[in-house]
Amino acid sequence: MEEAGIVSDAAGAPVAGHRPSVAGSSHARGSAEPVRYQGGSLEVRDLNMAYGALKVLHGINLTIRPGTVTCIIGPSGSGKSTLLRCLNRLVEPSGGDILLDGDSIFRFKPEHLRRRVGMVFQQFNLFPDHTALGNVALALRKVKRMPKDKAHDIAAARLAEVGLAERMHHRPSHLSGGQQQRVAIARALAMNPEVMLFDEVTSALDPELVKGVLQLMARLGESGMTMVVVTHEMNFARRVADQVVFMDEGRVVEAGHPDEVFDNPQSSRLKRFLSQVL
Ligand SMILES: Nc1ncnc2c1ncn2[C@@H]1O[C@H](COP(=O)(O)OP(=O)(O)OP(=O)(O)O)[C@@H](O)[C@H]1O
Ligand SMILES: [Mg+2]
């Protein structure tokens, strides 16, 4: 079952106290204390990736500073998801390197890497027969082999942090799409990552539910989490990003501060793209 596969990916990504990314909130059952994260850095060097004969990424270079938000924009098929998936080794590149806090990610076992680099997808991939609390706690128990009480305490704190203290005992079918996506974000946060990857996480949501999830992501960014966000939400990118990266045909065409990218695009490809989406 697909869901089981994806949850075990998340569940393959424990924390094990690797580094103290979250300051002082994990026992706050049911209360949304302010949380500070200690985001990590990423450095992408001359990254190439091919699906068989199809070359998808061509010499990508990218610097992502700790605690910053990078938004990746670009047309369909330009390689945005593929780049994101390389960052936590859901796919393996054909060349180049990626450094997490200065260390090549190819020296880690993928499941260890995914403890440090969490990912949230467009589909929520929650277990329908578990409550929100159960979904988050299950990942902690499987991955970190945490005792039930402790897993529930941390799950409750993470759910409170994403604004779901009141809804944590409900199953996914009794939650809105936006709430389900926030459970998926809480599940990833429970693993205590230092980088969070988001791949079009609001694209499947009804328009009125998009705002709440974007607000949550903006808050996470302000809290020090390092985030790489593939998005079609240009207003979000303009407002929240420290860096916007425009990709086309597997290349980074332009990257810079949102003001530069949106207000002063240099390439005809970015100008054309912006004229279509703004
Ligand atoms: N599993 C796969 N096997 C073969 N080709 C793939 C696979 N996944 C993606 N591709 C191809 O790789 C290229 C880049 O795809 P990718 O999903 O990274 O683009 P994207 O920028 O995320 O697009 P979108 O905005 O539509 O999500 C496309 O040509 C796509 O068809
Ligand atoms: Mg994509």
Tab-separated table of N, CA, C and O in Angstrom, residues 85-187:
chain	number	residue	atom	x	y	z
A	85	ARG	N	13.920	15.990	-4.470
A	85	ARG	CA	14.057	14.579	-4.121
A	85	ARG	C	15.522	14.157	-4.018
A	85	ARG	O	15.847	13.235	-3.278
A	86	CYS	N	16.386	14.857	-4.764
A	86	CYS	CA	17.828	14.588	-4.608
A	86	CYS	C	18.297	14.996	-3.217
A	86	CYS	O	19.212	14.387	-2.660
A	87	LEU	N	17.673	16.039	-2.649
A	87	LEU	CA	18.171	16.599	-1.391
A	87	LEU	C	17.982	15.650	-0.211
A	87	LEU	O	18.647	15.803	0.805
A	88	ASN	N	17.018	14.725	-0.311
A	88	ASN	CA	16.977	13.707	0.751
A	88	ASN	C	17.068	12.280	0.185
A	88	ASN	O	16.657	11.333	0.817
A	89	ARG	N	17.649	12.213	-0.998
A	89	ARG	CA	18.016	10.949	-1.643
A	89	ARG	C	16.826	10.018	-1.893
A	89	ARG	O	16.950	8.805	-1.792
A	90	LEU	N	15.696	10.632	-2.246
A	90	LEU	CA	14.610	9.797	-2.762
A	90	LEU	C	14.953	9.374	-4.186
A	90	LEU	O	14.453	8.375	-4.690
A	91	VAL	N	15.786	10.177	-4.861
A	91	VAL	CA	16.411	9.751	-6.121
A	91	VAL	C	17.899	10.058	-6.004
A	91	VAL	O	18.303	10.931	-5.243
A	92	GLU	N	18.687	9.320	-6.750
A	92	GLU	CA	20.139	9.491	-6.678
A	92	GLU	C	20.627	10.225	-7.922
A	92	GLU	O	20.274	9.853	-9.048
A	93	PRO	N	21.439	11.252	-7.740
A	93	PRO	CA	21.953	11.989	-8.900
A	93	PRO	C	22.996	11.179	-9.659
A	93	PRO	O	23.528	10.192	-9.148
A	94	SER	N	23.295	11.628	-10.871
A	94	SER	CA	24.333	10.950	-11.657
A	94	SER	C	25.679	11.632	-11.491
A	94	SER	O	26.702	11.109	-11.931
A	95	GLY	N	25.701	12.812	-10.879
A	95	GLY	CA	26.974	13.490	-10.649
A	95	GLY	C	26.799	14.696	-9.748
A	95	GLY	O	25.686	15.173	-9.540
A	96	GLY	N	27.932	15.153	-9.190
A	96	GLY	CA	27.879	16.317	-8.310
A	96	GLY	C	27.785	15.913	-6.856
A	96	GLY	O	27.890	14.733	-6.511
A	97	ASP	N	27.587	16.901	-6.000
A	97	ASP	CA	27.570	16.625	-4.564
A	97	ASP	C	26.558	17.533	-3.871
A	97	ASP	O	26.192	18.599	-4.403
A	98	ILE	N	26.111	17.097	-2.706
A	98	ILE	CA	25.233	17.909	-1.856
A	98	ILE	C	25.788	17.820	-0.442
A	98	ILE	O	26.002	16.715	0.071
A	99	LEU	N	26.061	18.986	0.151
A	99	LEU	CA	26.606	19.020	1.506
A	99	LEU	C	25.530	19.485	2.479
A	99	LEU	O	24.864	20.490	2.232
A	100	LEU	N	25.382	18.735	3.563
A	100	LEU	CA	24.500	19.145	4.657
A	100	LEU	C	25.402	19.513	5.830
A	100	LEU	O	26.160	18.644	6.310
A	101	ASP	N	25.349	20.756	6.240
A	101	ASP	CA	26.267	21.246	7.282
A	101	ASP	C	27.718	20.856	6.965
A	101	ASP	O	28.477	20.439	7.847
A	102	GLY	N	28.062	20.918	5.694
A	102	GLY	CA	29.451	20.682	5.285
A	102	GLY	C	29.803	19.246	4.964
A	102	GLY	O	30.888	18.979	4.453
A	103	ASP	N	28.892	18.302	5.259
A	103	ASP	CA	29.187	16.888	4.991
A	103	ASP	C	28.391	16.386	3.793
A	103	ASP	O	27.191	16.652	3.691
A	104	SER	N	29.050	15.628	2.933
A	104	SER	CA	28.347	15.072	1.774
A	104	SER	C	27.221	14.150	2.240
A	104	SER	O	27.441	13.244	3.054
A	105	ILE	N	26.021	14.369	1.695
A	105	ILE	CA	24.887	13.520	2.101
A	105	ILE	C	25.047	12.098	1.576
A	105	ILE	O	24.357	11.184	2.037
A	106	PHE	N	25.977	11.908	0.649
A	106	PHE	CA	26.148	10.568	0.082
A	106	PHE	C	27.016	9.683	0.975
A	106	PHE	O	27.225	8.514	0.682
A	107	ARG	N	27.480	10.280	2.054
A	107	ARG	CA	28.205	9.474	3.047
A	107	ARG	C	27.255	8.909	4.096
A	107	ARG	O	27.636	8.075	4.908
A	108	PHE	N	26.012	9.396	4.126
A	108	PHE	CA	25.040	8.905	5.115
A	108	PHE	C	24.171	7.815	4.500
A	108	PHE	O	23.941	7.816	3.287
A	109	LYS	N	23.658	6.945	5.350
A	109	LYS	CA	22.592	6.066	4.879
A	109	LYS	C	21.359	6.933	4.615
A	109	LYS	O	21.070	7.834	5.418
A	110	PRO	N	20.619	6.658	3.518
A	110	PRO	CA	19.462	7.495	3.217
A	110	PRO	C	18.500	7.644	4.402
A	110	PRO	O	17.994	8.729	4.663
A	111	GLU	N	18.284	6.548	5.144
A	111	GLU	CA	17.325	6.650	6.260
A	111	GLU	C	17.859	7.542	7.370
A	111	GLU	O	17.076	8.180	8.076
A	112	HIS	N	19.171	7.615	7.512
A	112	HIS	CA	19.742	8.537	8.505
A	112	HIS	C	19.635	9.977	8.020
A	112	HIS	O	19.319	10.879	8.792
A	113	LEU	N	19.902	10.158	6.727
A	113	LEU	CA	19.775	11.494	6.143
A	113	LEU	C	18.356	12.021	6.354
A	113	LEU	O	18.158	13.188	6.696
A	114	ARG	N	17.363	11.143	6.155
A	114	ARG	CA	15.964	11.589	6.219
A	114	ARG	C	15.516	11.906	7.638
A	114	ARG	O	14.441	12.463	7.830
A	115	ARG	N	16.331	11.542	8.633
A	115	ARG	CA	16.053	12.028	9.979
A	115	ARG	C	16.342	13.512	10.076
A	115	ARG	O	15.792	14.213	10.890
A	116	ARG	N	17.256	13.949	9.223
A	116	ARG	CA	17.700	15.347	9.320
A	116	ARG	C	17.053	16.231	8.257
A	116	ARG	O	17.022	17.450	8.403
A	117	VAL	N	16.609	15.611	7.183
A	117	VAL	CA	15.990	16.365	6.090
A	117	VAL	C	14.597	15.781	5.865
A	117	VAL	O	14.447	14.730	5.257
A	118	GLY	N	13.578	16.451	6.386
A	118	GLY	CA	12.203	15.963	6.288
A	118	GLY	C	11.540	16.470	5.019
A	118	GLY	O	11.965	17.476	4.444
A	119	MET	N	10.504	15.760	4.571
A	119	MET	CA	9.838	16.175	3.330
A	119	MET	C	8.327	16.052	3.481
A	119	MET	O	7.834	15.097	4.074
A	120	VAL	N	7.642	17.044	2.934
A	120	VAL	CA	6.172	17.024	2.914
A	120	VAL	C	5.732	17.129	1.455
A	120	VAL	O	6.281	17.924	0.691
A	121	PHE	N	4.757	16.304	1.100
A	121	PHE	CA	4.328	16.190	-0.287
A	121	PHE	C	2.943	16.810	-0.483
A	121	PHE	O	2.247	17.128	0.480
A	122	GLN	N	2.552	16.887	-1.752
A	122	GLN	CA	1.200	17.371	-2.075
A	122	GLN	C	0.137	16.462	-1.459
A	122	GLN	O	-0.858	16.934	-0.911
A	123	GLN	N	0.363	15.137	-1.539
A	123	GLN	CA	-0.572	14.189	-0.915
A	123	GLN	C	-0.174	14.041	0.553
A	123	GLN	O	0.998	13.989	0.875
A	124	PHE	N	-1.180	13.925	1.415
A	124	PHE	CA	-0.867	13.950	2.850
A	124	PHE	C	-0.317	12.613	3.338
A	124	PHE	O	0.464	12.560	4.276
A	125	ASN	N	-0.768	11.512	2.713
A	125	ASN	CA	-0.271	10.177	3.070
A	125	ASN	C	-0.422	9.854	4.552
A	125	ASN	O	0.513	9.368	5.199
A	126	LEU	N	-1.613	10.136	5.085
A	126	LEU	CA	-1.891	9.779	6.482
A	126	LEU	C	-2.577	8.419	6.525
A	126	LEU	O	-3.270	8.035	5.579
A	127	PHE	N	-2.402	7.708	7.638
A	127	PHE	CA	-3.143	6.461	7.830
A	127	PHE	C	-4.579	6.793	8.214
A	127	PHE	O	-4.796	7.467	9.234
A	128	PRO	N	-5.559	6.338	7.409
A	128	PRO	CA	-6.950	6.737	7.662
A	128	PRO	C	-7.513	6.180	8.963
A	128	PRO	O	-8.447	6.756	9.529
A	129	ASP	N	-6.965	5.065	9.437
A	129	ASP	CA	-7.538	4.424	10.628
A	129	ASP	C	-6.853	4.865	11.915
A	129	ASP	O	-7.088	4.298	12.980
A	130	HIS	N	-5.990	5.883	11.830
A	130	HIS	CA	-5.385	6.456	13.036
A	130	HIS	C	-5.813	7.910	13.167
A	130	HIS	O	-6.006	8.589	12.158
A	131	THR	N	-5.907	8.381	14.410
A	131	THR	CA	-6.183	9.803	14.632
A	131	THR	C	-4.967	10.624	14.209
A	131	THR	O	-3.898	10.068	13.922
A	132	ALA	N	-5.159	11.949	14.234
A	132	ALA	CA	-4.021	12.832	13.954
A	132	ALA	C	-2.882	12.511	14.916
A	132	ALA	O	-1.720	12.336	14.515
A	133	LEU	N	-3.234	12.407	16.197
A	133	LEU	CA	-2.223	12.090	17.220
A	133	LEU	C	-1.561	10.746	16.924
A	133	LEU	O	-0.341	10.596	17.000
A	134	GLY	N	-2.384	9.772	16.570
A	134	GLY	CA	-1.873	8.438	16.274
A	134	GLY	C	-0.921	8.453	15.085
A	134	GLY	O	0.116	7.779	15.101
A	135	ASN	N	-1.260	9.219	14.063
A	135	ASN	CA	-0.399	9.288	12.886
A	135	ASN	C	0.986	9.826	13.233
A	135	ASN	O	2.002	9.289	12.794
A	136	VAL	N	1.007	10.903	14.023
A	136	VAL	CA	2.305	11.512	14.358
A	136	VAL	C	3.067	10.605	15.330
A	136	VAL	O	4.267	10.370	15.170
A	137	ALA	N	2.331	10.070	16.317
A	137	ALA	CA	2.983	9.225	17.332
A	137	ALA	C	3.520	7.935	16.701
A	137	ALA	O	4.597	7.447	17.079
A	138	LEU	N	2.774	7.396	15.730
A	138	LEU	CA	3.194	6.151	15.088
A	138	LEU	C	4.575	6.307	14.440
A	138	LEU	O	5.447	5.431	14.567
A	139	ALA	N	4.755	7.444	13.769
A	139	ALA	CA	6.053	7.685	13.126
A	139	ALA	C	7.159	7.715	14.181
A	139	ALA	O	8.223	7.119	13.998
A	140	LEU	N	6.893	8.386	15.296
A	140	LEU	CA	7.905	8.468	16.359
A	140	LEU	C	8.206	7.102	16.962
A	140	LEU	O	9.358	6.771	17.251
A	141	ARG	N	7.170	6.314	17.144
A	141	ARG	CA	7.379	5.008	17.774
A	141	ARG	C	8.144	4.072	16.858
A	141	ARG	O	9.025	3.334	17.286
A	142	LYS	N	7.800	4.128	15.553
A	142	LYS	CA	8.480	3.253	14.595
A	142	LYS	C	9.920	3.678	14.381
A	142	LYS	O	10.838	2.872	14.395
A	143	VAL	N	10.089	4.964	14.182
A	143	VAL	CA	11.396	5.465	13.787
A	143	VAL	C	12.337	5.562	14.961
A	143	VAL	O	13.482	5.135	14.899
A	144	LYS	N	11.847	6.156	16.029
A	144	LYS	CA	12.732	6.418	17.169
A	144	LYS	C	12.572	5.369	18.249
A	144	LYS	O	13.194	5.467	19.292
A	145	ARG	N	11.678	4.401	17.972
A	145	ARG	CA	11.400	3.346	18.953
A	145	ARG	C	11.070	3.963	20.312
A	145	ARG	O	11.536	3.509	21.363
A	146	MET	N	10.279	4.988	20.248
A	146	MET	CA	9.970	5.746	21.445
A	146	MET	C	8.829	5.079	22.205
A	146	MET	O	7.913	4.546	21.588
A	147	PRO	N	8.858	5.090	23.523
A	147	PRO	CA	7.723	4.550	24.273
A	147	PRO	C	6.443	5.344	23.969
A	147	PRO	O	6.523	6.534	23.639
A	148	LYS	N	5.321	4.656	24.120
A	148	LYS	CA	4.047	5.234	23.686
A	148	LYS	C	3.763	6.597	24.334
A	148	LYS	O	3.393	7.548	23.645
A	149	ASP	N	3.957	6.690	25.643
A	149	ASP	CA	3.609	7.935	26.339
A	149	ASP	C	4.436	9.114	25.836
A	149	ASP	O	3.926	10.196	25.599
A	150	LYS	N	5.720	8.856	25.668
A	150	LYS	CA	6.602	9.930	25.218
A	150	LYS	C	6.257	10.334	23.781
A	150	LYS	O	6.211	11.523	23.449
A	151	ALA	N	6.001	9.330	22.928
A	151	ALA	CA	5.628	9.622	21.536
A	151	ALA	C	4.358	10.457	21.501
A	151	ALA	O	4.246	11.421	20.738
A	152	HIS	N	3.401	10.118	22.367
A	152	HIS	CA	2.146	10.876	22.387
A	152	HIS	C	2.363	12.298	22.884
A	152	HIS	O	1.751	13.241	22.383
A	153	ASP	N	3.233	12.470	23.858
A	153	ASP	CA	3.530	13.818	24.367
A	153	ASP	C	4.128	14.693	23.262
A	153	ASP	O	3.721	15.837	23.063
A	154	ILE	N	5.097	14.135	22.560
A	154	ILE	CA	5.756	14.919	21.509
A	154	ILE	C	4.786	15.168	20.356
A	154	ILE	O	4.703	16.276	19.820
A	155	ALA	N	4.012	14.144	20.000
A	155	ALA	CA	3.035	14.302	18.914
A	155	ALA	C	2.037	15.404	19.273
A	155	ALA	O	1.697	16.254	18.440
A	156	ALA	N	1.583	15.404	20.524
A	156	ALA	CA	0.610	16.424	20.951
A	156	ALA	C	1.221	17.821	20.875
A	156	ALA	O	0.565	18.779	20.444
A	157	ALA	N	2.476	17.933	21.255
A	157	ALA	CA	3.140	19.245	21.206
A	157	ALA	C	3.290	19.721	19.766
A	157	ALA	O	3.047	20.888	19.453
A	158	ARG	N	3.678	18.800	18.883
A	158	ARG	CA	3.856	19.195	17.477
A	158	ARG	C	2.505	19.570	16.857
A	158	ARG	O	2.401	20.493	16.070
A	159	LEU	N	1.455	18.829	17.210
A	159	LEU	CA	0.137	19.146	16.655
A	159	LEU	C	-0.373	20.482	17.186
A	159	LEU	O	-0.998	21.251	16.444
A	160	ALA	N	-0.080	20.772	18.450
A	160	ALA	CA	-0.463	22.077	18.996
A	160	ALA	C	0.274	23.181	18.237
A	160	ALA	O	-0.296	24.223	17.912
A	161	GLU	N	1.521	22.899	17.924
A	161	GLU	CA	2.335	23.897	17.230
A	161	GLU	C	1.768	24.221	15.844
A	161	GLU	O	1.908	25.348	15.367
A	162	VAL	N	1.154	23.244	15.191
A	162	VAL	CA	0.570	23.524	13.871
A	162	VAL	C	-0.909	23.909	13.980
A	162	VAL	O	-1.636	23.923	12.992
A	163	GLY	N	-1.350	24.201	15.207
A	163	GLY	CA	-2.709	24.716	15.399
A	163	GLY	C	-3.787	23.661	15.468
A	163	GLY	O	-4.961	23.942	15.205
A	164	LEU	N	-3.417	22.434	15.816
A	164	LEU	CA	-4.406	21.355	15.813
A	164	LEU	C	-4.636	20.743	17.201
A	164	LEU	O	-5.067	19.594	17.297
A	165	ALA	N	-4.391	21.521	18.234
A	165	ALA	CA	-4.592	20.992	19.586
A	165	ALA	C	-6.016	20.470	19.777
A	165	ALA	O	-6.232	19.437	20.420
A	166	GLU	N	-6.978	21.153	19.187
A	166	GLU	CA	-8.384	20.781	19.384
A	166	GLU	C	-8.806	19.587	18.527
A	166	GLU	O	-9.857	19.007	18.767
A	167	ARG	N	-8.044	19.274	17.491
A	167	ARG	CA	-8.494	18.278	16.514
A	167	ARG	C	-7.637	17.013	16.537
A	167	ARG	O	-7.792	16.156	15.674
A	168	MET	N	-6.772	16.874	17.536
A	168	MET	CA	-5.780	15.805	17.456
A	168	MET	C	-6.364	14.405	17.636
A	168	MET	O	-5.744	13.429	17.256
A	169	HIS	N	-7.579	14.328	18.177
A	169	HIS	CA	-8.163	12.997	18.377
A	169	HIS	C	-9.098	12.594	17.234
A	169	HIS	O	-9.841	11.633	17.344
A	170	HIS	N	-9.059	13.342	16.155
A	170	HIS	CA	-9.896	13.021	14.996
A	170	HIS	C	-9.090	12.291	13.928
A	170	HIS	O	-7.887	12.523	13.769
A	171	ARG	N	-9.802	11.434	13.208
A	171	ARG	CA	-9.154	10.744	12.089
A	171	ARG	C	-9.118	11.653	10.867
A	171	ARG	O	-9.901	12.603	10.789
A	172	PRO	N	-8.246	11.329	9.897
A	172	PRO	CA	-8.121	12.189	8.722
A	172	PRO	C	-9.449	12.486	8.020
A	172	PRO	O	-9.665	13.609	7.565
A	173	SER	N	-10.345	11.490	7.977
A	173	SER	CA	-11.611	11.723	7.265
A	173	SER	C	-12.472	12.778	7.944
A	173	SER	O	-13.411	13.297	7.344
A	174	HIS	N	-12.180	13.091	9.196
A	174	HIS	CA	-12.924	14.128	9.909
A	174	HIS	C	-12.141	15.439	9.995
A	174	HIS	O	-12.470	16.304	10.803
A	175	LEU	N	-11.103	15.534	9.190
A	175	LEU	CA	-10.301	16.765	9.146
A	175	LEU	C	-10.357	17.341	7.734
A	175	LEU	O	-10.488	16.590	6.756
A	176	SER	N	-10.261	18.664	7.634
A	176	SER	CA	-10.215	19.286	6.307
A	176	SER	C	-8.876	18.958	5.650
A	176	SER	O	-7.918	18.526	6.318
A	177	GLY	N	-8.806	19.210	4.335
A	177	GLY	CA	-7.548	18.983	3.630
A	177	GLY	C	-6.411	19.792	4.237
A	177	GLY	O	-5.294	19.296	4.392
A	178	GLY	N	-6.716	21.036	4.599
A	178	GLY	CA	-5.677	21.888	5.192
A	178	GLY	C	-5.210	21.341	6.529
A	178	GLY	O	-4.020	21.367	6.847
A	179	GLN	N	-6.185	20.830	7.317
A	179	GLN	CA	-5.806	20.245	8.613
A	179	GLN	C	-4.997	18.973	8.405
A	179	GLN	O	-4.017	18.724	9.122
A	180	GLN	N	-5.379	18.165	7.414
A	180	GLN	CA	-4.610	16.942	7.140
A	180	GLN	C	-3.178	17.283	6.723
A	180	GLN	O	-2.221	16.625	7.141
A	181	GLN	N	-3.054	18.343	5.930
A	181	GLN	CA	-1.693	18.715	5.517
A	181	GLN	C	-0.902	19.202	6.724
A	181	GLN	O	0.304	18.952	6.835
A	182	ARG	N	-1.570	19.867	7.662
A	182	ARG	CA	-0.851	20.319	8.858
A	182	ARG	C	-0.447	19.125	9.738
A	182	ARG	O	0.596	19.169	10.394
A	183	VAL	N	-1.262	18.071	9.735
A	183	VAL	CA	-0.846	16.844	10.446
A	183	VAL	C	0.420	16.279	9.792
A	183	VAL	O	1.369	15.880	10.477
A	184	ALA	N	0.430	16.284	8.462
A	184	ALA	CA	1.615	15.761	7.751
A	184	ALA	C	2.850	16.609	8.077
A	184	ALA	O	3.953	16.079	8.242
A	185	ILE	N	2.656	17.912	8.215
A	185	ILE	CA	3.784	18.786	8.571
A	185	ILE	C	4.218	18.500	10.011
A	185	ILE	O	5.415	18.402	10.305
A	186	ALA	N	3.223	18.327	10.905
A	186	ALA	CA	3.556	18.004	12.303
A	186	ALA	C	4.318	16.690	12.387
A	186	ALA	O	5.263	16.547	13.172
A	187	ARG	N	3.928	15.730	11.559
A	187	ARG	CA	4.606	14.427	11.568
A	187	ARG	C	6.072	14.591	11.141
A	187	ARG	O	6.975	13.994	11.744
